[in-house]
Coordinates of C-alpha atoms in Angstrom, one line a residue:
X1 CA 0.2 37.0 8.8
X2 CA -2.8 38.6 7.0
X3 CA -1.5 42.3 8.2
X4 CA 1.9 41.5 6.6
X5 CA 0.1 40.1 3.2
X6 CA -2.9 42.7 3.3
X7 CA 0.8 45.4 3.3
X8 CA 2.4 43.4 0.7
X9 CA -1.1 43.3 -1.5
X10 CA -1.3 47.1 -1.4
X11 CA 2.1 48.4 -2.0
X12 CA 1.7 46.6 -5.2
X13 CA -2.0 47.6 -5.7
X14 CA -1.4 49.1 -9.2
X15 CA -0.2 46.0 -10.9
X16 CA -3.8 44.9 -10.4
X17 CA -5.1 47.9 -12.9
X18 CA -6.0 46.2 -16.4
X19 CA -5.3 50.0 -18.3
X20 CA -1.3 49.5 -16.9
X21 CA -0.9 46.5 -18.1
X22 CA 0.4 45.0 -21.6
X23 CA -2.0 43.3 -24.3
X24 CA -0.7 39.9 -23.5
X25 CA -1.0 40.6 -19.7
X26 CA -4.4 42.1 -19.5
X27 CA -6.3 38.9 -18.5
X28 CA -4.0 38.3 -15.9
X29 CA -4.3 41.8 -14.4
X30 CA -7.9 41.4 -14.2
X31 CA -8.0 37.9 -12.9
X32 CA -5.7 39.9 -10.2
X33 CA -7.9 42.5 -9.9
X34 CA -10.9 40.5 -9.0
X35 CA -9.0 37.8 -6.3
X36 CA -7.8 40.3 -4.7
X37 CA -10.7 42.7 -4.7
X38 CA -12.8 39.6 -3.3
X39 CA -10.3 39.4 -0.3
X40 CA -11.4 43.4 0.6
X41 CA -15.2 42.3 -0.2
X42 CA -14.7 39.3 2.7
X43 CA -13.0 41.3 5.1
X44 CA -15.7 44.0 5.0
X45 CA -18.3 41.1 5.5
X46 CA -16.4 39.0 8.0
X47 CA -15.3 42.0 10.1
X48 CA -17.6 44.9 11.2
X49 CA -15.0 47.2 11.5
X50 CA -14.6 49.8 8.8
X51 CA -12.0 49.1 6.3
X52 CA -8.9 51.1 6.6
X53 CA -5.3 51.7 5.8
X54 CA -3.9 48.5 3.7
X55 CA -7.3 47.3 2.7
X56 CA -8.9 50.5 2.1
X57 CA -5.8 51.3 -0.6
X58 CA -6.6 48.4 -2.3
X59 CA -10.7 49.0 -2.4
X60 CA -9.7 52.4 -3.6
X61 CA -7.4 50.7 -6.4
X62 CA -10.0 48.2 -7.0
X63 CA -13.1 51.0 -7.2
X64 CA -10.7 52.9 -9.7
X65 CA -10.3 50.3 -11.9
X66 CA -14.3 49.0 -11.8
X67 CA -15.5 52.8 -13.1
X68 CA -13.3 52.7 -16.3
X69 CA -15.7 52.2 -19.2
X70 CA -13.0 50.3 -20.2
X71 CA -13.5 47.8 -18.0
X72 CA -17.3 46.9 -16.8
X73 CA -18.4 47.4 -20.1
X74 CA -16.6 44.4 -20.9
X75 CA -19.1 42.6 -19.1
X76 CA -21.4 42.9 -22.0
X77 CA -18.8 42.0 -24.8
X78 CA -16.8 38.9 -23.1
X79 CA -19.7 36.9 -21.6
X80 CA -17.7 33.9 -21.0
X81 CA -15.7 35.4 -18.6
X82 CA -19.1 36.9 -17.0
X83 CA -17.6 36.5 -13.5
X84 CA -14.1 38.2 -13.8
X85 CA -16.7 41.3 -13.7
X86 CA -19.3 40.0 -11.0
X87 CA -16.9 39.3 -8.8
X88 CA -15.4 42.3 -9.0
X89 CA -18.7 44.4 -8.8
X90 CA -19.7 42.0 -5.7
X91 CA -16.6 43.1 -3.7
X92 CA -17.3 46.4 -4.3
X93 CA -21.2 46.0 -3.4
X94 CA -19.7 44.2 -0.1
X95 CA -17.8 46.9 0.9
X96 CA -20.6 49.3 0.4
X97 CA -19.5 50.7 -3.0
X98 CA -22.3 49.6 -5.3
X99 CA -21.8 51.1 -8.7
X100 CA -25.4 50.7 -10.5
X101 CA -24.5 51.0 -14.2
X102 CA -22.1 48.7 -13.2
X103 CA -24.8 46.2 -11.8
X104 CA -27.4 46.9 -14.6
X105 CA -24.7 45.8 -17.0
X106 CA -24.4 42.6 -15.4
X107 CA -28.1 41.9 -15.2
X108 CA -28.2 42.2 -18.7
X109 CA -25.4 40.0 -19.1
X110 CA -26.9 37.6 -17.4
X111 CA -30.5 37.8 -18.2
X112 CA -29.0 37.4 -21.9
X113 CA -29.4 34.0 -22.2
X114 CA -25.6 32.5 -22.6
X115 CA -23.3 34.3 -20.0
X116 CA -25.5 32.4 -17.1
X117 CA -26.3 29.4 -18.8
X118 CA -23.6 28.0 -21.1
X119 CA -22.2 24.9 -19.6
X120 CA -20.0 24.5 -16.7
X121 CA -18.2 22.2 -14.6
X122 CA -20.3 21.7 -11.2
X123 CA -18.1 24.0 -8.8
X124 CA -17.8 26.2 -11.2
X125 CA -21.4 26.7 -11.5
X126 CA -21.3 27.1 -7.6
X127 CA -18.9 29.8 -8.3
X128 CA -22.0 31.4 -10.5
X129 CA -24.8 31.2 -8.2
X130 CA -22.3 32.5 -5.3
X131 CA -21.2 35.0 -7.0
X132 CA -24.6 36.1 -8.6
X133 CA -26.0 36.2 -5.0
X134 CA -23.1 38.6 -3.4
X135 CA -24.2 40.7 -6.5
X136 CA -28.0 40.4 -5.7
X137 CA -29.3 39.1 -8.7
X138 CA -32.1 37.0 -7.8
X139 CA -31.6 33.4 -8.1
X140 CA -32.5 30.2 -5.6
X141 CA -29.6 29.9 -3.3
X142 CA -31.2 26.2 -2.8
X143 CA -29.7 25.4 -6.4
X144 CA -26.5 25.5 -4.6
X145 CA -27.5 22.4 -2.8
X146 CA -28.8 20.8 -6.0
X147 CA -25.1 21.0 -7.3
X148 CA -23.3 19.3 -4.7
X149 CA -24.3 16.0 -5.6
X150 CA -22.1 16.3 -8.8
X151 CA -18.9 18.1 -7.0
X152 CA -15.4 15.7 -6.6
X153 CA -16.0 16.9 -2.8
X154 CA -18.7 14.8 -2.3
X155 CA -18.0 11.7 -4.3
X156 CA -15.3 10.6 -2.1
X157 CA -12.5 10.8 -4.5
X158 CA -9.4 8.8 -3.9
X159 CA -6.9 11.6 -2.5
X160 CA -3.6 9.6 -4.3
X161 CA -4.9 10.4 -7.8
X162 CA -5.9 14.0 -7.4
X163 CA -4.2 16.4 -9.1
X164 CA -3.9 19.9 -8.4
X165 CA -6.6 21.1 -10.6
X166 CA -8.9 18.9 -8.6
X167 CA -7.7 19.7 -4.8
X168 CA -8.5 23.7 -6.4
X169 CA -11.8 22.1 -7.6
X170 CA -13.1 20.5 -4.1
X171 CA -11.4 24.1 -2.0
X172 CA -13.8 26.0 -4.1
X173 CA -16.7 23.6 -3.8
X174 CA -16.2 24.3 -0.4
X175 CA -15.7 28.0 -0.5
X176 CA -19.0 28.4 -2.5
X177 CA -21.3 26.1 -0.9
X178 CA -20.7 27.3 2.6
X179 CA -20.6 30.7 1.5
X180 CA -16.7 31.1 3.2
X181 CA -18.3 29.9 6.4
X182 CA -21.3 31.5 6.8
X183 CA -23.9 28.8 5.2
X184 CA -24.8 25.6 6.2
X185 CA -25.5 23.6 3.0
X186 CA -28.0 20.6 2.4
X187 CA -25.2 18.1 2.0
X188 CA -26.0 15.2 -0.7
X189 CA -27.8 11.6 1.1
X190 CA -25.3 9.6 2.6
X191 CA -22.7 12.7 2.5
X192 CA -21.3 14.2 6.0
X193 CA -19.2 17.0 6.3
X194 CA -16.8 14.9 8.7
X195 CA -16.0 13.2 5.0
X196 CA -15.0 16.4 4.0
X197 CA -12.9 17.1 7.3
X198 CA -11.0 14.3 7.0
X199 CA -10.6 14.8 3.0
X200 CA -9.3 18.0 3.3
X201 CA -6.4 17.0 6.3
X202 CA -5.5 14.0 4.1
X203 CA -4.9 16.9 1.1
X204 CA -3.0 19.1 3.6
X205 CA -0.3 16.5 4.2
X206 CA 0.5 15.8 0.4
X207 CA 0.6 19.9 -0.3
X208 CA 2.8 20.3 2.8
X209 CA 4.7 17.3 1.9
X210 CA 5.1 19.1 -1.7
X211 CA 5.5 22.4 -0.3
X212 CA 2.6 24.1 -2.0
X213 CA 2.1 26.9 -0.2
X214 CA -1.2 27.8 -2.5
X215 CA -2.8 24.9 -1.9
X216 CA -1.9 24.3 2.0
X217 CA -3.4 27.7 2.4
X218 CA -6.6 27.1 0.4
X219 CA -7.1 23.8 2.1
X220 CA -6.9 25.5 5.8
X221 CA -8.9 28.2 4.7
X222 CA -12.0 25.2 3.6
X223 CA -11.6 24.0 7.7
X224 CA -12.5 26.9 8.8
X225 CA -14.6 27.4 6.6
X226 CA -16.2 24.0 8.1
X227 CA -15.8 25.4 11.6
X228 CA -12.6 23.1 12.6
X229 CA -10.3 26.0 14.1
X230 CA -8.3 24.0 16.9
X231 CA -6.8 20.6 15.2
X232 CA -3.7 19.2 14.7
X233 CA -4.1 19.6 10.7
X234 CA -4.7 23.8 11.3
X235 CA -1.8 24.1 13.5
X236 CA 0.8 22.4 10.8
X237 CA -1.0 24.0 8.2
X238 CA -0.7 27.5 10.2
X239 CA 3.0 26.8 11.3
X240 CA 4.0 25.9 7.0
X241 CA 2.6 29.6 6.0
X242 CA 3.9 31.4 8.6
X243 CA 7.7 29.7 7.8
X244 CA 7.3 30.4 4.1
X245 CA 6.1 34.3 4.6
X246 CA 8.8 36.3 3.6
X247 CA 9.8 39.1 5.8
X248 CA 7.7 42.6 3.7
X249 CA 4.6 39.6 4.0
X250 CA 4.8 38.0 0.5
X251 CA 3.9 34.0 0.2
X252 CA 5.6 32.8 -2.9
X253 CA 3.5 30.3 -5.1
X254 CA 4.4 26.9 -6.1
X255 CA 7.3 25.6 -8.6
X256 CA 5.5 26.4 -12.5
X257 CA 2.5 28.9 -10.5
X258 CA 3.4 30.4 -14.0
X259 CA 3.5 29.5 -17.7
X260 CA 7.2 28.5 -18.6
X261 CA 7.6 31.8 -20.4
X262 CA 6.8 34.2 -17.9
X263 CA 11.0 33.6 -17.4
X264 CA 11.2 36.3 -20.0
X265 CA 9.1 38.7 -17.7
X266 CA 10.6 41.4 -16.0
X267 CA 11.7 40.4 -12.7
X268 CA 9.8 43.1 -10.9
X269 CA 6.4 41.5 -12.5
X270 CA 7.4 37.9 -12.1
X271 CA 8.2 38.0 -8.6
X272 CA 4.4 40.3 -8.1
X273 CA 2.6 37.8 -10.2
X274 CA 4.2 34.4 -8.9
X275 CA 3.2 35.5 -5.2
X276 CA -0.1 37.5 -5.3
X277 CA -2.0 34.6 -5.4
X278 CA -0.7 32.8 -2.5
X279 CA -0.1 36.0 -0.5
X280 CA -4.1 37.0 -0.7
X281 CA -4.8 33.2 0.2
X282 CA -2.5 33.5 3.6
X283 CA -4.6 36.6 4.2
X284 CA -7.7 34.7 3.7
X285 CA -6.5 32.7 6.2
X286 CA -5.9 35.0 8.7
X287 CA -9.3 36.6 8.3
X288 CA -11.4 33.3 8.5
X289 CA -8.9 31.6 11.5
X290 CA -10.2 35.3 13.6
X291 CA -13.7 35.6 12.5
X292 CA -16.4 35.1 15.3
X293 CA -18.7 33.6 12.9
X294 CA -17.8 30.5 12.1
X295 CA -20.2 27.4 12.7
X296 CA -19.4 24.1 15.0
X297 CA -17.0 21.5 13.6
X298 CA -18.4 18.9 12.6
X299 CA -18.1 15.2 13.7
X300 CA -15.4 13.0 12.7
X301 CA -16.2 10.1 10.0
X302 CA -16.0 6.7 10.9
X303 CA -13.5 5.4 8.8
X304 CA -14.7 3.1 6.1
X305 CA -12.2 0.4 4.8
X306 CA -12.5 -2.0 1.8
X307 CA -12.8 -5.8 3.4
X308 CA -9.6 -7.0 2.8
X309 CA -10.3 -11.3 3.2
X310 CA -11.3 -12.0 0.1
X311 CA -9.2 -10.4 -2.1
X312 CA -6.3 -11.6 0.3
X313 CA -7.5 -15.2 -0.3
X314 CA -7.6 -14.9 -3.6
X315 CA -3.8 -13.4 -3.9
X316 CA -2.9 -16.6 -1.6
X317 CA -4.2 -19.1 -3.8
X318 CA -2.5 -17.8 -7.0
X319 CA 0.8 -17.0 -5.2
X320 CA 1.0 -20.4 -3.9
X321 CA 0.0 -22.2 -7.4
X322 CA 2.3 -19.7 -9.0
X323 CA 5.1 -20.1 -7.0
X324 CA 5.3 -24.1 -8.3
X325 CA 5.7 -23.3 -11.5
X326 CA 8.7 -20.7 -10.0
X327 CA 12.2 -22.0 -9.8
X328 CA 13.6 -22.0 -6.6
X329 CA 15.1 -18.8 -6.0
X330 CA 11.8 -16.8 -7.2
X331 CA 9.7 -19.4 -5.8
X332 CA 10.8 -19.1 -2.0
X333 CA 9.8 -15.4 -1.4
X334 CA 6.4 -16.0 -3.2
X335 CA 5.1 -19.0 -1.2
X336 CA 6.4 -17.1 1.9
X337 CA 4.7 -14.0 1.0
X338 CA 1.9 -16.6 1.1
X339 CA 2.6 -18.0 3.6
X340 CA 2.3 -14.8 5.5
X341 CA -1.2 -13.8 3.9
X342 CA -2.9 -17.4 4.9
X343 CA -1.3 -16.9 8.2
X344 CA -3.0 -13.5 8.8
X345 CA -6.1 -14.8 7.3
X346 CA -6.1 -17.7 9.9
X347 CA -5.9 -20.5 6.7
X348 CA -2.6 -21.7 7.3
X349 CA -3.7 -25.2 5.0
X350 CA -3.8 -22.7 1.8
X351 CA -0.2 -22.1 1.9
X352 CA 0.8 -25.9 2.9
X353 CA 1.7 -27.2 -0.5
X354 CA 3.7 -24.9 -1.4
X355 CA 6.1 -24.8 1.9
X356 CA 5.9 -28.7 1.6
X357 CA 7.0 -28.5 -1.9
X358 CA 10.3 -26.1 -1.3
X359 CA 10.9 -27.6 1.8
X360 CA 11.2 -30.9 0.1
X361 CA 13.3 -29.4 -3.0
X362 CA 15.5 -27.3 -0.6
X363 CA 16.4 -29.8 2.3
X364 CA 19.9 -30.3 0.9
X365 CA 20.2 -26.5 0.1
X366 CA 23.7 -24.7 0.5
X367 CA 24.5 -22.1 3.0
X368 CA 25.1 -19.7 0.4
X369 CA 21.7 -20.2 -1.0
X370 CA 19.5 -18.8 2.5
X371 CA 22.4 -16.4 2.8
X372 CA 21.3 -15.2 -0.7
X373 CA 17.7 -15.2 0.4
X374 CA 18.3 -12.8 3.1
X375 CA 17.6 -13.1 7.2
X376 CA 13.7 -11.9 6.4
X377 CA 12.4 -14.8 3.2
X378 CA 14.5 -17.4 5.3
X379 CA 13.4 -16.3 8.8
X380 CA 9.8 -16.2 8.0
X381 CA 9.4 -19.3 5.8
X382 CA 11.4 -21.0 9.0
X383 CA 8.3 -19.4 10.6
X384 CA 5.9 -20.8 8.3
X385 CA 7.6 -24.2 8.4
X386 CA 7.4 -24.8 12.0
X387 CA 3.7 -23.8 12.3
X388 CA 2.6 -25.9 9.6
X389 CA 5.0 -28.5 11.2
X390 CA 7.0 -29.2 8.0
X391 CA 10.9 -29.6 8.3
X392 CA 13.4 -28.1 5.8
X393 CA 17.2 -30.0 7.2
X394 CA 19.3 -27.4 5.2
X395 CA 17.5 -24.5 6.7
X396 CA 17.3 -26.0 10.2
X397 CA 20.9 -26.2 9.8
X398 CA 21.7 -22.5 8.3
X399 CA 19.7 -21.0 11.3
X400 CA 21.7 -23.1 14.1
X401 CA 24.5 -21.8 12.3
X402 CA 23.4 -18.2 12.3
X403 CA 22.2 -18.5 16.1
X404 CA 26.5 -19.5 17.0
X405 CA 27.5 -16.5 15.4
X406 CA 25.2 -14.2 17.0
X407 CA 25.7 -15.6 20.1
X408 CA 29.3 -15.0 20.1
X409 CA 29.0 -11.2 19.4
X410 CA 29.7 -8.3 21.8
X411 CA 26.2 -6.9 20.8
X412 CA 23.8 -7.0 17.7
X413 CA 23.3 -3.8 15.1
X414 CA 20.0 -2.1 15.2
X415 CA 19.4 -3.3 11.6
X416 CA 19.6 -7.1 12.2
X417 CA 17.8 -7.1 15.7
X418 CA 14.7 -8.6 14.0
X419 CA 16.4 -11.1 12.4
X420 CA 17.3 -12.1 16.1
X421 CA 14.3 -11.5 17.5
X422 CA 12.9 -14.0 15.0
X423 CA 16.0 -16.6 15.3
X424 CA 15.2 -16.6 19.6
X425 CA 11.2 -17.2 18.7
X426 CA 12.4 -20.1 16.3
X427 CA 13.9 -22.0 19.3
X428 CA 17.2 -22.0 18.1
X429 CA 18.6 -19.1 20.2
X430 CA 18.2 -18.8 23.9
X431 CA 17.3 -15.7 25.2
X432 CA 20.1 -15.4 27.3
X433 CA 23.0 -16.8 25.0
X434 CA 22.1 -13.5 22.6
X435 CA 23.5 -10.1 23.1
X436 CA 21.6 -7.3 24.2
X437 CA 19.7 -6.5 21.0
X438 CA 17.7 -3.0 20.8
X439 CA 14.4 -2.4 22.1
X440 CA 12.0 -2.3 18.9
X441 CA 9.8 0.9 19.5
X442 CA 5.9 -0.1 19.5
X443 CA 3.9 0.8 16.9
X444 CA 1.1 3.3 18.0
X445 CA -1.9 2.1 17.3
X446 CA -4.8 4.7 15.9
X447 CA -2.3 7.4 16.5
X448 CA -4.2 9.2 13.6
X449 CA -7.5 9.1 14.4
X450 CA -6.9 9.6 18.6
X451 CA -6.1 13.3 18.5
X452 CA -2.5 12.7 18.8
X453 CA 0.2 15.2 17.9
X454 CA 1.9 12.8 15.6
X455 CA 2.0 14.1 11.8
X456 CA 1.7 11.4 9.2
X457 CA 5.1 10.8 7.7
X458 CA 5.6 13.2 4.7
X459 CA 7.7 10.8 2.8
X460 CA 5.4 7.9 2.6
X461 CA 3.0 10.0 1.2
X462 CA 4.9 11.2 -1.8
X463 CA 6.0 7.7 -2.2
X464 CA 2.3 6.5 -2.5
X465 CA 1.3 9.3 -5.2
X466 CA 4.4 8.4 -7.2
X467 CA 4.0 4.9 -7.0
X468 CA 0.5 5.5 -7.9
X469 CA 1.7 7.9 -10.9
X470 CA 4.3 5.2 -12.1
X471 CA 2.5 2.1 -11.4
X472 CA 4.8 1.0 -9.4
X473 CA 2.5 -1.5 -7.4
X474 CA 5.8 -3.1 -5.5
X475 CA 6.8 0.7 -4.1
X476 CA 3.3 0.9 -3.2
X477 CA 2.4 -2.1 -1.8
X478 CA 5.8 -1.8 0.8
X479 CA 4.7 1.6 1.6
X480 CA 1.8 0.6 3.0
X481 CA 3.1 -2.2 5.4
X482 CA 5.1 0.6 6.6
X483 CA 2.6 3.0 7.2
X484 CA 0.3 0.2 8.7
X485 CA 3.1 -1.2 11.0
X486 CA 3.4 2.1 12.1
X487 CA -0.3 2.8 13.2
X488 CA -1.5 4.9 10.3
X489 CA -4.0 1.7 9.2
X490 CA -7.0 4.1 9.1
X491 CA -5.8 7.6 8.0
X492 CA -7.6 8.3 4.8
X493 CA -4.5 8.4 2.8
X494 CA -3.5 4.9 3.9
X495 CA -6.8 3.5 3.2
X496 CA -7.4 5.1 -0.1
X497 CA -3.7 3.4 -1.2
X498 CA -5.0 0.1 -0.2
X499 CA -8.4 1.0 -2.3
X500 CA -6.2 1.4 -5.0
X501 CA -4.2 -1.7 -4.8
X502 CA -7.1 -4.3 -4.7
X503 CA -8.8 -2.6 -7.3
X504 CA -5.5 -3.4 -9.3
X505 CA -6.4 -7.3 -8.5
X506 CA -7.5 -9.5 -11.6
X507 CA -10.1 -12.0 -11.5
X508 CA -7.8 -14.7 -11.1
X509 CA -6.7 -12.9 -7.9
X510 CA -2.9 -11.9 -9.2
X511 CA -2.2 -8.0 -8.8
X512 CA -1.5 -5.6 -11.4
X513 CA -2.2 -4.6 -15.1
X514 CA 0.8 -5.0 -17.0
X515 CA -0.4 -3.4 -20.1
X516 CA 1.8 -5.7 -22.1
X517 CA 1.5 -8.6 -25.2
X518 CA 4.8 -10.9 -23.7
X519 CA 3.8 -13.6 -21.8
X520 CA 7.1 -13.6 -20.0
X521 CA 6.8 -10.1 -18.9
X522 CA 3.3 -10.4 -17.9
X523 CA 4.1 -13.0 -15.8
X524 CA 6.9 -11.6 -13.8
X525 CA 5.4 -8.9 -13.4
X526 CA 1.9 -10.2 -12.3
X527 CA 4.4 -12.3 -9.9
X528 CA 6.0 -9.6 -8.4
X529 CA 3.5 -7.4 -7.8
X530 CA 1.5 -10.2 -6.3
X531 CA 4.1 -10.9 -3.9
X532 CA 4.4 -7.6 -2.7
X533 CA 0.5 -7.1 -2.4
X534 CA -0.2 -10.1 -0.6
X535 CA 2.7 -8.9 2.0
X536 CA 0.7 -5.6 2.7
X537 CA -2.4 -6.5 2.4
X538 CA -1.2 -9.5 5.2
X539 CA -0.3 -6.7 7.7
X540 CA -3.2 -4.4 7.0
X541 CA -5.9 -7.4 8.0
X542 CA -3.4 -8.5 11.0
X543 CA -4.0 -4.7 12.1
X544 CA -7.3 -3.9 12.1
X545 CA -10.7 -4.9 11.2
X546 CA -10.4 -4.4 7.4
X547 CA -10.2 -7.8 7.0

């Protein structure tokens, strides 16, 4: 992979010159010039051997362009952009090409009193001190350190609401801090870089998911960078970029890499400046995955999850009192949604009343009506019934019904096996007047956190960030009990969309903000989203120790 890109890079070397390029395409072309001038600077550090063919084209391009008056004198003129020029002038230094008027214009840039010290976001000011010590300007490389504390990396974000700009915020972090593997940094109290680990594979599946090549490859780039080489995350991560590299090595960038207008471009620049990017990342890659000198991986986080009982208890209790007020056909899913929560909590008595009051106004209920409810609300209210010990006659007699039809078909569809299941645990199917009914496949347990192969499913992790996005809490709330029936309970992205949910719950323990003055809408909306939360929130505590 990084031979093909490193070929790719260089055949294309002299869109990266700033004289070549138009006025309103100069920027670019430097901001070129440097990335990929950086990528020559690492490979000289990283790998002993002397730089040739591809990469010694592109430090020859790169060397050209630096010794242009033109050019590094802009150092003194555009301070704000202070290390377009540093970085470029530190590649070179890398790859033993120090220019020194070069350097002495920097030093006076930065000994000027703004280009150095005007305000920047915290990995951006890593990006400083990194950059001014590959240039060896004197500085405290223990300043680094004193950064971290203020980074997105280390304030454990919640990886559903990041966007873009702040995945490339915490891959930098890492870039800079560790000094692209080779530095171990002073990580904040209470920080451990297994936190960061487990961040970064919990990014990889939403970029893969999304197929951003960019930001799958800056991602696997930060693991090796933290010295994990051999994992299940690197080997997807590996397998995506090597299916997206085009055959003559270029990695094309993400959907909108560039501003709307650059459809206008010529098509020979377009399709050089929506890959160069990506294609100098996979070469990253490549370099770090073979580099001898990368540290130990570190250990693996214990995962953290909120305590799910209370807040559970608290949905209960308002679902059951709100389900009252309800009319019947709303009513009977919410009180069996709490039904289900007080069950998993091991309260069955908070959900009494309410199954004593539906089974009371629904004992001479029609057919139609629990065929309107559907085999699951009817099935597990049954369910709730019977353990509280509370009898519903209309019900009793819909599911004796139900059990004679099943027990006079050839065999039962994959899709209503449950609901059979459930009728033969009822009592009112023997086991052996039902048909064969399909074997349900077992959950795997801690599948994500034992070292399996497994991958976590990409579709129910797009469905979480756009829930999230949307607010839609019922989406959300359902594609949790998925995950967590399926065994991903304690991957990070599953337990930062459960962190999200409770902190949606109110102080009167419904669910959800509706950000709206009618009193109707509120309400069915608070009542809907509680219903769902109280549902997922029922598996997550009967899975694990969350609760």
């Amino acid at each position: 992979m990084e031979d093909r890109a490193v070929a790719w890079l260089a055949a294309r070397r002299a869109m990266l010159d700033p004289r070549g390029a138009r006025p309103d395409r100069v920027l670019f072309a430097r901001k070129a010039l440097i990335e990929t001038a950086f990528l020559a600077g690492l490979r000289a550090r990283l790998d002993d051997a002397p730089l040739t063919g591809d990469y010694a084209a592109i430090l020859e391009q790169v060397e050209d362009a630096a010794r242009q008056p033109s050019y590094r004198e802009m150092t003194a003129r555009d301070e704000t952009a202070l290390l377009l020029y540093a970085g470029t002038y530190a590649a070179l230094r890398l790859c033993g090409r120090d220019a020194p008027e070069f350097g002495r214009v920097i030093r006076q840039a930065v000994a000027g009193g703004y280009a150095a010290a005007f305000e920047r976001v915290p990995y951006r000011q890593l990006d400083l001190l990194h950059t001014l010590y590959l240039c060896g300007i004197e500085h405290d490389p223990s300043s680094m350190d004193a950064v971290l504390p203020f980074t997105l990396l280390c304030r454990r974000p919640n990886v559903l609401k990041l966007t873009d700009r702040d995945v490339y915020a915490v891959t930098h972090t890492l870039f800079y801090a560790t000094d692209f593997g080779l530095r171990e940094p002073a990580w904040p109290s209470g920080f451990c870089p297994g936190e960061g680990v487990e961040l970064l594979e919990a990014l990889l599946v939403l970029a893969e998911a999304r197929a951003n090549a960019d930001l799958v490859g800056e991602l696997l780039c930060c693991l090796y960078c933290l010295g994990v080489a051999d994992s299940h995350a690197t080997d997807r991560a590996w397998s995506f970029l090597e299916s997206v590299q085009e055959d003559n090595g270029r990695v094309a960038g993400p959907e909108g890499i560039l501003h709307p207008e650059a459809e206008a471009m010529e098509a020979d620049f377009r399709h050089w400046a929506e890959g160069y990017h990506t294609t100098v990342v996979a070469a990253l890659a490549g370099l770090l995955e073979r580099s001898p000198r990368r540290g130990e991986p570190p250990s693996p986080p214990t995962a953290e999850s909120v305590p799910l009982g209370p807040h559970l208890q608290r949905a209960v209790t308002w679902l059951c009192d709100a389900s009252l007020a309800e009319d019947h056909r709303a009513g009977l899913p919410g009180v069996t949604a709490a039904a289900l929560g007080a069950s998993a909590l091991r309260e069955r008595g908070l959900a009494r009343p309410g199954l004593a009051h539906y089974a009371a106004q629904l004992a001479d209920a029609a057919p139609s009506f629990w065929q309107e409810q559907g085999a699951e609300v009817a099935g597990e209210f049954a369910l709730a019934l019977h353990q509280a010990d509370i009898c519903c006659p209309s019900l009793d007699a819909y599911l004796r019904a139900t059990a004679e039809v099943v027990a006079s078909l050839d065999d039962v569809p994959a899709d209503a096996a449950a609901g059979v299941r459930r009728l033969v645990g009822l009592g009112v199917l023997r086991p052996g007047a039902a048909p064969a009914v399909p074997r349900q496949a077992p959950a795997v347990p801690g599948r994500a956190q034992t070292g399996g192969r497994h991958a976590f499913p990409f579709q129910d992790a797009v469905s979480l960030c756009e829930a999230r996005e949307s607010y839609h809490l019922g989406q959300l709330a359902a594609t949790v009990r998925v995950l967590v029936k399926g065994g991903w309970g304690l991957h990070r992205i599953t337990r930062d969309a459960v962190a999200f949910l409770v902190a949606q719950q109110d102080a009167e323990g419904a669910f959800g903000y509706p950000a709206s003055d009618d009193p109707a809408a509120r309400g069915k909306a608070r009542y809907s989203w509680t219903r769902s939360a109280v549902v997922a929130l029922a598996a997550a505590v009967e899975s694990g120790p969350a609760g």
